Tab-separated table of N, CA and C in Angstrom:
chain	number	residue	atom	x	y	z
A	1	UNK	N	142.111	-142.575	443.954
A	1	UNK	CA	141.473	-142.318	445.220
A	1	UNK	C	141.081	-140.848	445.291
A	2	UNK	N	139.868	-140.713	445.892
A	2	UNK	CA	139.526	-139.048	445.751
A	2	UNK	C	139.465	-138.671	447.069
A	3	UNK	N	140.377	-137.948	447.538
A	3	UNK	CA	140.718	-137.776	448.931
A	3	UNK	C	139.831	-136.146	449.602
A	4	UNK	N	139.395	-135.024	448.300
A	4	UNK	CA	138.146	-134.206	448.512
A	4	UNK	C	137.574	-133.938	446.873
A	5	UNK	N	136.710	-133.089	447.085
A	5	UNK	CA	136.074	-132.852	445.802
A	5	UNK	C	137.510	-132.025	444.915
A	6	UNK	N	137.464	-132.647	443.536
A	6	UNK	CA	138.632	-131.727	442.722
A	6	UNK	C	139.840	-132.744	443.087
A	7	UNK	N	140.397	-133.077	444.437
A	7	UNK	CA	141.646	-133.558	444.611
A	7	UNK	C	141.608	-135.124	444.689
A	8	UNK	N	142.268	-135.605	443.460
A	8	UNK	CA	142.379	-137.232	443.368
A	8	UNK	C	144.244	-137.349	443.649
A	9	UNK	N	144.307	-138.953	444.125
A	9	UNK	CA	145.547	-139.104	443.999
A	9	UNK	C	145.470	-140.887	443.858
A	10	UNK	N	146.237	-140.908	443.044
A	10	UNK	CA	146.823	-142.219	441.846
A	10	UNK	C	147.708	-142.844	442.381
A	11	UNK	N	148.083	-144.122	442.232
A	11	UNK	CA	149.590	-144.900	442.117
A	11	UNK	C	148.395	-146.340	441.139
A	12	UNK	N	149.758	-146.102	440.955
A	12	UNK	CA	149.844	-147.295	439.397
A	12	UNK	C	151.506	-148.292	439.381
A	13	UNK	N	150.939	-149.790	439.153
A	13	UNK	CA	152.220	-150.530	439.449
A	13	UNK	C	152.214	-151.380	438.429
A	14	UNK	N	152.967	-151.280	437.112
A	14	UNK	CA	152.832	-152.175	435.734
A	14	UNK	C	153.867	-153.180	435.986
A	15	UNK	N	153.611	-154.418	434.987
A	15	UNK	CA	154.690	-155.616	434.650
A	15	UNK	C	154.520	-155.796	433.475
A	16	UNK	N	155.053	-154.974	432.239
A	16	UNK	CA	155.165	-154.828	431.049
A	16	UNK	C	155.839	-156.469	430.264
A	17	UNK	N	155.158	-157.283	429.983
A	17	UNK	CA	155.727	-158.673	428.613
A	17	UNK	C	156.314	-159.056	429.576
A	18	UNK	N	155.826	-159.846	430.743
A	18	UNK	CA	156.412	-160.740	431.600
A	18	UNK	C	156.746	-162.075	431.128
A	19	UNK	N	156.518	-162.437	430.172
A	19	UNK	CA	156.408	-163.455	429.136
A	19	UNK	C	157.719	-164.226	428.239
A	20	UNK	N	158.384	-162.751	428.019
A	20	UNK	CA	159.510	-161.891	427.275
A	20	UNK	C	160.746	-162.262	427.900
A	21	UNK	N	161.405	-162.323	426.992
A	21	UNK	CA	162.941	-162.206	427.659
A	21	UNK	C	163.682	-161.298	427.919
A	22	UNK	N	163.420	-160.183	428.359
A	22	UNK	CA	163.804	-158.704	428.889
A	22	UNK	C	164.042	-159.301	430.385
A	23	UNK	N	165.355	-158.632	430.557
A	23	UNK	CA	165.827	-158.467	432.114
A	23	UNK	C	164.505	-157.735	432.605
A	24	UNK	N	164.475	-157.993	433.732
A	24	UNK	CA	163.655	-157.556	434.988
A	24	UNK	C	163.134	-156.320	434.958
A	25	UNK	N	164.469	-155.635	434.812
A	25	UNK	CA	164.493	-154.181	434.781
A	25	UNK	C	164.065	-153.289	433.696
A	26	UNK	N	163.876	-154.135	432.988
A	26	UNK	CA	162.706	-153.067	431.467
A	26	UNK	C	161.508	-153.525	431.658
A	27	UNK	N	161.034	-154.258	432.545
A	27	UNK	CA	159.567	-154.860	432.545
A	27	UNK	C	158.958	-153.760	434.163
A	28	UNK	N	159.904	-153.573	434.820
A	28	UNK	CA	158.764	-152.546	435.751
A	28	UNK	C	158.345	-151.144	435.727
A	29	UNK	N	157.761	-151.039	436.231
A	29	UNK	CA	156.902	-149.490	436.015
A	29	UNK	C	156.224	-148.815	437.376
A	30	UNK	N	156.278	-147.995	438.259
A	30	UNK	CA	155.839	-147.841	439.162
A	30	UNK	C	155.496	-146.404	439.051
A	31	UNK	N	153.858	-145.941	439.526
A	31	UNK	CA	153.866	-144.182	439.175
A	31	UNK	C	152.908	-143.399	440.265
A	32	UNK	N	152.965	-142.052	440.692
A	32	UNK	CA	151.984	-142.073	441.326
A	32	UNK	C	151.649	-140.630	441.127
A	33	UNK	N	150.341	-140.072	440.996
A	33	UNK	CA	149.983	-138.669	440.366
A	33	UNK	C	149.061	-137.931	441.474
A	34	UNK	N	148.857	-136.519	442.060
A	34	UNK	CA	147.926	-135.920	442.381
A	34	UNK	C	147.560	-135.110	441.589
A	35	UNK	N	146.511	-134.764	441.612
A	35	UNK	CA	145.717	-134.293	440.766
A	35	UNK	C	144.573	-133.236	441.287
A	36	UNK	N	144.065	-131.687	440.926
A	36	UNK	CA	143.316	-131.249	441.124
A	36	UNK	C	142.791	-130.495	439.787
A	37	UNK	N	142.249	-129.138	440.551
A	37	UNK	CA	141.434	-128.669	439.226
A	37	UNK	C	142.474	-127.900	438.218
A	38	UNK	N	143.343	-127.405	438.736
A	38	UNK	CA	144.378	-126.647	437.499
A	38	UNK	C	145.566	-126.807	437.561
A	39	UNK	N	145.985	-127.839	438.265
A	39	UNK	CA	147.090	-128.761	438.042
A	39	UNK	C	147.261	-130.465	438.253
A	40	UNK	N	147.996	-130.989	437.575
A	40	UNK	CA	148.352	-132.308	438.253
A	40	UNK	C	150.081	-132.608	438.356
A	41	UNK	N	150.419	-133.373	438.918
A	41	UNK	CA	151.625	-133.921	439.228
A	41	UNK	C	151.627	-135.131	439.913
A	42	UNK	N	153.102	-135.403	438.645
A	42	UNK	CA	153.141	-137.377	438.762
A	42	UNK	C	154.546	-137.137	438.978
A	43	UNK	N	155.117	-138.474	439.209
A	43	UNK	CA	156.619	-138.986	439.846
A	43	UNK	C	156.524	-140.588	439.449
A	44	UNK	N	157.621	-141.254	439.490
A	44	UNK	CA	157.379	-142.474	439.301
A	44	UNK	C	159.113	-142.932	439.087
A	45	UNK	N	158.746	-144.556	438.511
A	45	UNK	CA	160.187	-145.202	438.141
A	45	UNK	C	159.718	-146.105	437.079
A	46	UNK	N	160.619	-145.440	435.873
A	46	UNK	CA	160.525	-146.300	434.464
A	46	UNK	C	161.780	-147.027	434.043
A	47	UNK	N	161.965	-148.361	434.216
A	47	UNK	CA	162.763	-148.839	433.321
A	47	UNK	C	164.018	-148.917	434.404
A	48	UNK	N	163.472	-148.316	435.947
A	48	UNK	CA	164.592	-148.222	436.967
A	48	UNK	C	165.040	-146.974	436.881
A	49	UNK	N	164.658	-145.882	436.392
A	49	UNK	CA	165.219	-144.474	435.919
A	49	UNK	C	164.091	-143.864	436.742
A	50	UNK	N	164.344	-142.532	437.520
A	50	UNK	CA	162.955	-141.537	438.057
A	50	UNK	C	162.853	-141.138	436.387
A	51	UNK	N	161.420	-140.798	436.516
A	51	UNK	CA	160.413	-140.302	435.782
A	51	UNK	C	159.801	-139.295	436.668
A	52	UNK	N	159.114	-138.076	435.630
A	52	UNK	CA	158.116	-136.862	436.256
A	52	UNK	C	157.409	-136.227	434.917
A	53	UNK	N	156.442	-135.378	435.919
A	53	UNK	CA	155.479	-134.664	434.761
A	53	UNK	C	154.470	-133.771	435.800
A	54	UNK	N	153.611	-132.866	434.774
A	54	UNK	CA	153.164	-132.023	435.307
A	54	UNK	C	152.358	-131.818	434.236
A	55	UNK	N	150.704	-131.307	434.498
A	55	UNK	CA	149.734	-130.775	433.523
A	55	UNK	C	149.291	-129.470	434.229
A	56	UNK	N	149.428	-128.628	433.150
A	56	UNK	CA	148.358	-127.397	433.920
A	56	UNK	C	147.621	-127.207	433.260
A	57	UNK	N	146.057	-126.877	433.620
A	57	UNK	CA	145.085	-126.813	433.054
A	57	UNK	C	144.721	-125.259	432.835
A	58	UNK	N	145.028	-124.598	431.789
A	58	UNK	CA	144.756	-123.225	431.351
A	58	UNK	C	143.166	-122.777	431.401
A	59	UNK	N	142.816	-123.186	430.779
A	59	UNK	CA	141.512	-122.749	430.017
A	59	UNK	C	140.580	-123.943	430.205
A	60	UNK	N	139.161	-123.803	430.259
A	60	UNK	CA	138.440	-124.802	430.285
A	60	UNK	C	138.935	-126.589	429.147
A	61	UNK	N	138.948	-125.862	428.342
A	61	UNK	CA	140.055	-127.537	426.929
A	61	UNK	C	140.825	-127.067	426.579
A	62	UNK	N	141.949	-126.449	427.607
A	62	UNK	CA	143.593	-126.307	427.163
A	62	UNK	C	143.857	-127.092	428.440
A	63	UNK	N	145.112	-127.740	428.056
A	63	UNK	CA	145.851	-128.536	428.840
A	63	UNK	C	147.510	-128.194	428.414
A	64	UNK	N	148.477	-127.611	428.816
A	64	UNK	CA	150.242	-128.088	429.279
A	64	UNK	C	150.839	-129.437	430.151
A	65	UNK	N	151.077	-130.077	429.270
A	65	UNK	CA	151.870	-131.186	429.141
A	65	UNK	C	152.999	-131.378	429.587
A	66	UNK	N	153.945	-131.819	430.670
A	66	UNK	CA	155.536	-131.955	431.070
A	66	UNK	C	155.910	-133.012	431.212
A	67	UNK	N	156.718	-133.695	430.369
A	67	UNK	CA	157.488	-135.020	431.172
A	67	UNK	C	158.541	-135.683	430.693
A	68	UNK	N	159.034	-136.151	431.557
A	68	UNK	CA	160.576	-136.811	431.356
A	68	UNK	C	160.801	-137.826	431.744
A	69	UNK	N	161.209	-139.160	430.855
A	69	UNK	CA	161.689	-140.570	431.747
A	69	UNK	C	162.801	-140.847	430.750
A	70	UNK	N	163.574	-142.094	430.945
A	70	UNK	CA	164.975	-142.305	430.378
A	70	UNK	C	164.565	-143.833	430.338
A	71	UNK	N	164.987	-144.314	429.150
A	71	UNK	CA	165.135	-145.770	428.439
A	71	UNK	C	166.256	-146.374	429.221
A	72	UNK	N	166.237	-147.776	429.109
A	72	UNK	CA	167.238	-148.233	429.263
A	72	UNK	C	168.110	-148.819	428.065
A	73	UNK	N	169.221	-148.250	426.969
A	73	UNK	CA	169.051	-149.064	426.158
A	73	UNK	C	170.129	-150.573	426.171
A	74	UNK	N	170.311	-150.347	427.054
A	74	UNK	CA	171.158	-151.879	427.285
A	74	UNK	C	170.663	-152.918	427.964
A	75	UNK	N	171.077	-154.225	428.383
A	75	UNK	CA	170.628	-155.451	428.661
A	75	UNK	C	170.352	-155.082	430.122
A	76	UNK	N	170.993	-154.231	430.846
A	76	UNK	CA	170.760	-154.476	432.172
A	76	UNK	C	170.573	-153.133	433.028
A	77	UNK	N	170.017	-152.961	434.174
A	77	UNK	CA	170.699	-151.597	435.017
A	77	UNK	C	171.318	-151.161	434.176
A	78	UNK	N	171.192	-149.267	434.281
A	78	UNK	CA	171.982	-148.298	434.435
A	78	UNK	C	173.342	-148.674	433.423
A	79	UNK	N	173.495	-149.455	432.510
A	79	UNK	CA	174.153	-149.310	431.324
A	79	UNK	C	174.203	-148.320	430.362
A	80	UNK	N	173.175	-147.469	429.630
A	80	UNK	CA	173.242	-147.157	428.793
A	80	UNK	C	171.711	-145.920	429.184
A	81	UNK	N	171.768	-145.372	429.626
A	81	UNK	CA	170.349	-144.325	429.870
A	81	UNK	C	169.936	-143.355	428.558
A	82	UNK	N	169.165	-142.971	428.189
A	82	UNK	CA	168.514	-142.392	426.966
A	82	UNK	C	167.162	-141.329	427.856
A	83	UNK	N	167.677	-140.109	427.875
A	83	UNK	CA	166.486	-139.442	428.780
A	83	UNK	C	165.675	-138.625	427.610
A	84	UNK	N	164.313	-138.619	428.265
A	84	UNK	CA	163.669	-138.167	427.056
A	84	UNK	C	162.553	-137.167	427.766
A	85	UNK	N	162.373	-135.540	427.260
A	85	UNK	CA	161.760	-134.764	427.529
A	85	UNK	C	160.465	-134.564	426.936
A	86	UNK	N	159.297	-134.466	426.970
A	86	UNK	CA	158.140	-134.243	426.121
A	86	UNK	C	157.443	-133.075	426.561
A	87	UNK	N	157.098	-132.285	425.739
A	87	UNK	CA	156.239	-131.117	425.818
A	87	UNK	C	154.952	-131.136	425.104
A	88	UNK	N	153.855	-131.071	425.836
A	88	UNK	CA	152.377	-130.940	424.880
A	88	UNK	C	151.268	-130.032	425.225
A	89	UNK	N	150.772	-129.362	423.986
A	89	UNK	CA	149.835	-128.514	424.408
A	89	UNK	C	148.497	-128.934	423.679
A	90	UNK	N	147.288	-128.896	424.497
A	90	UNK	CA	146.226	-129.525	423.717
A	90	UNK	C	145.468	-128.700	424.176
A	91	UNK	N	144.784	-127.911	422.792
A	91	UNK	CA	143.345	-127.267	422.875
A	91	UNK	C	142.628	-127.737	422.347
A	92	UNK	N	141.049	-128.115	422.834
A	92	UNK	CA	139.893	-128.674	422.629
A	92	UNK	C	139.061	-127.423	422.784
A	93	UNK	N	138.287	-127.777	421.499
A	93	UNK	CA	137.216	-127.358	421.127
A	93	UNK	C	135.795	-127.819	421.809
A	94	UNK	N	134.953	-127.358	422.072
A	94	UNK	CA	133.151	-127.725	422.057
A	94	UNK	C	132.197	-126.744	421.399
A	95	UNK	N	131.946	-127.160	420.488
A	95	UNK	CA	130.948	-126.796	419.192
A	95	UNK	C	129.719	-126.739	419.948
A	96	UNK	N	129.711	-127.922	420.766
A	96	UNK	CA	128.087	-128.284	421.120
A	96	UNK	C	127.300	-126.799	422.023
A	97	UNK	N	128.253	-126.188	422.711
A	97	UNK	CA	127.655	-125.477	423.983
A	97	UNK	C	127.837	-123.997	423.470
């Protein structure tokens, strides 16, 4: 949804292999992000665990990367949590201009 020029804001609601025999609780996904010109920020729930992240936009094709969600690795709820941090930096090039 683009609520002004530059400022969007997101929610996103997954059902990952509903098909599958995974408890309940590894199949949902719920997320929601704002977004402008030199930052964004998301929040959400993975796997029943909070999840977050953050991009800052440096440079016209540099981007900083933040985020963290936690696995579930057991059959059910809050058994067994596995949290996982990611860091990324991406510079893009344009040759063309």
């Amino acid at each position: 949804y683009t609520l002004t020029k530059g400022n969007e804001f997101n929610l996103a609601f997954d059902v990952r292999e509903l098909a599958g025999a995974q408890p309940l609780c590894k199949m949902l996904h719920l997320g929601v992000e704002y977004t402008n010109r030199i930052f964004a920020i998301r929040g959400g729930i993975y796997e029943g665990y909070p999840a977050f992240g953050f991009t800052f936009r440096a440079f016209p094709h540099t981007r900083i990367h933040f985020s963290s969600y936690s696995k579930e690795l057991g059959d059910d709820w809050f058994q067994k949590e596995m949290r996982w941090y990611l860091l990324q930096v991406v510079v893009g090039f344009n040759l063309l201009n």
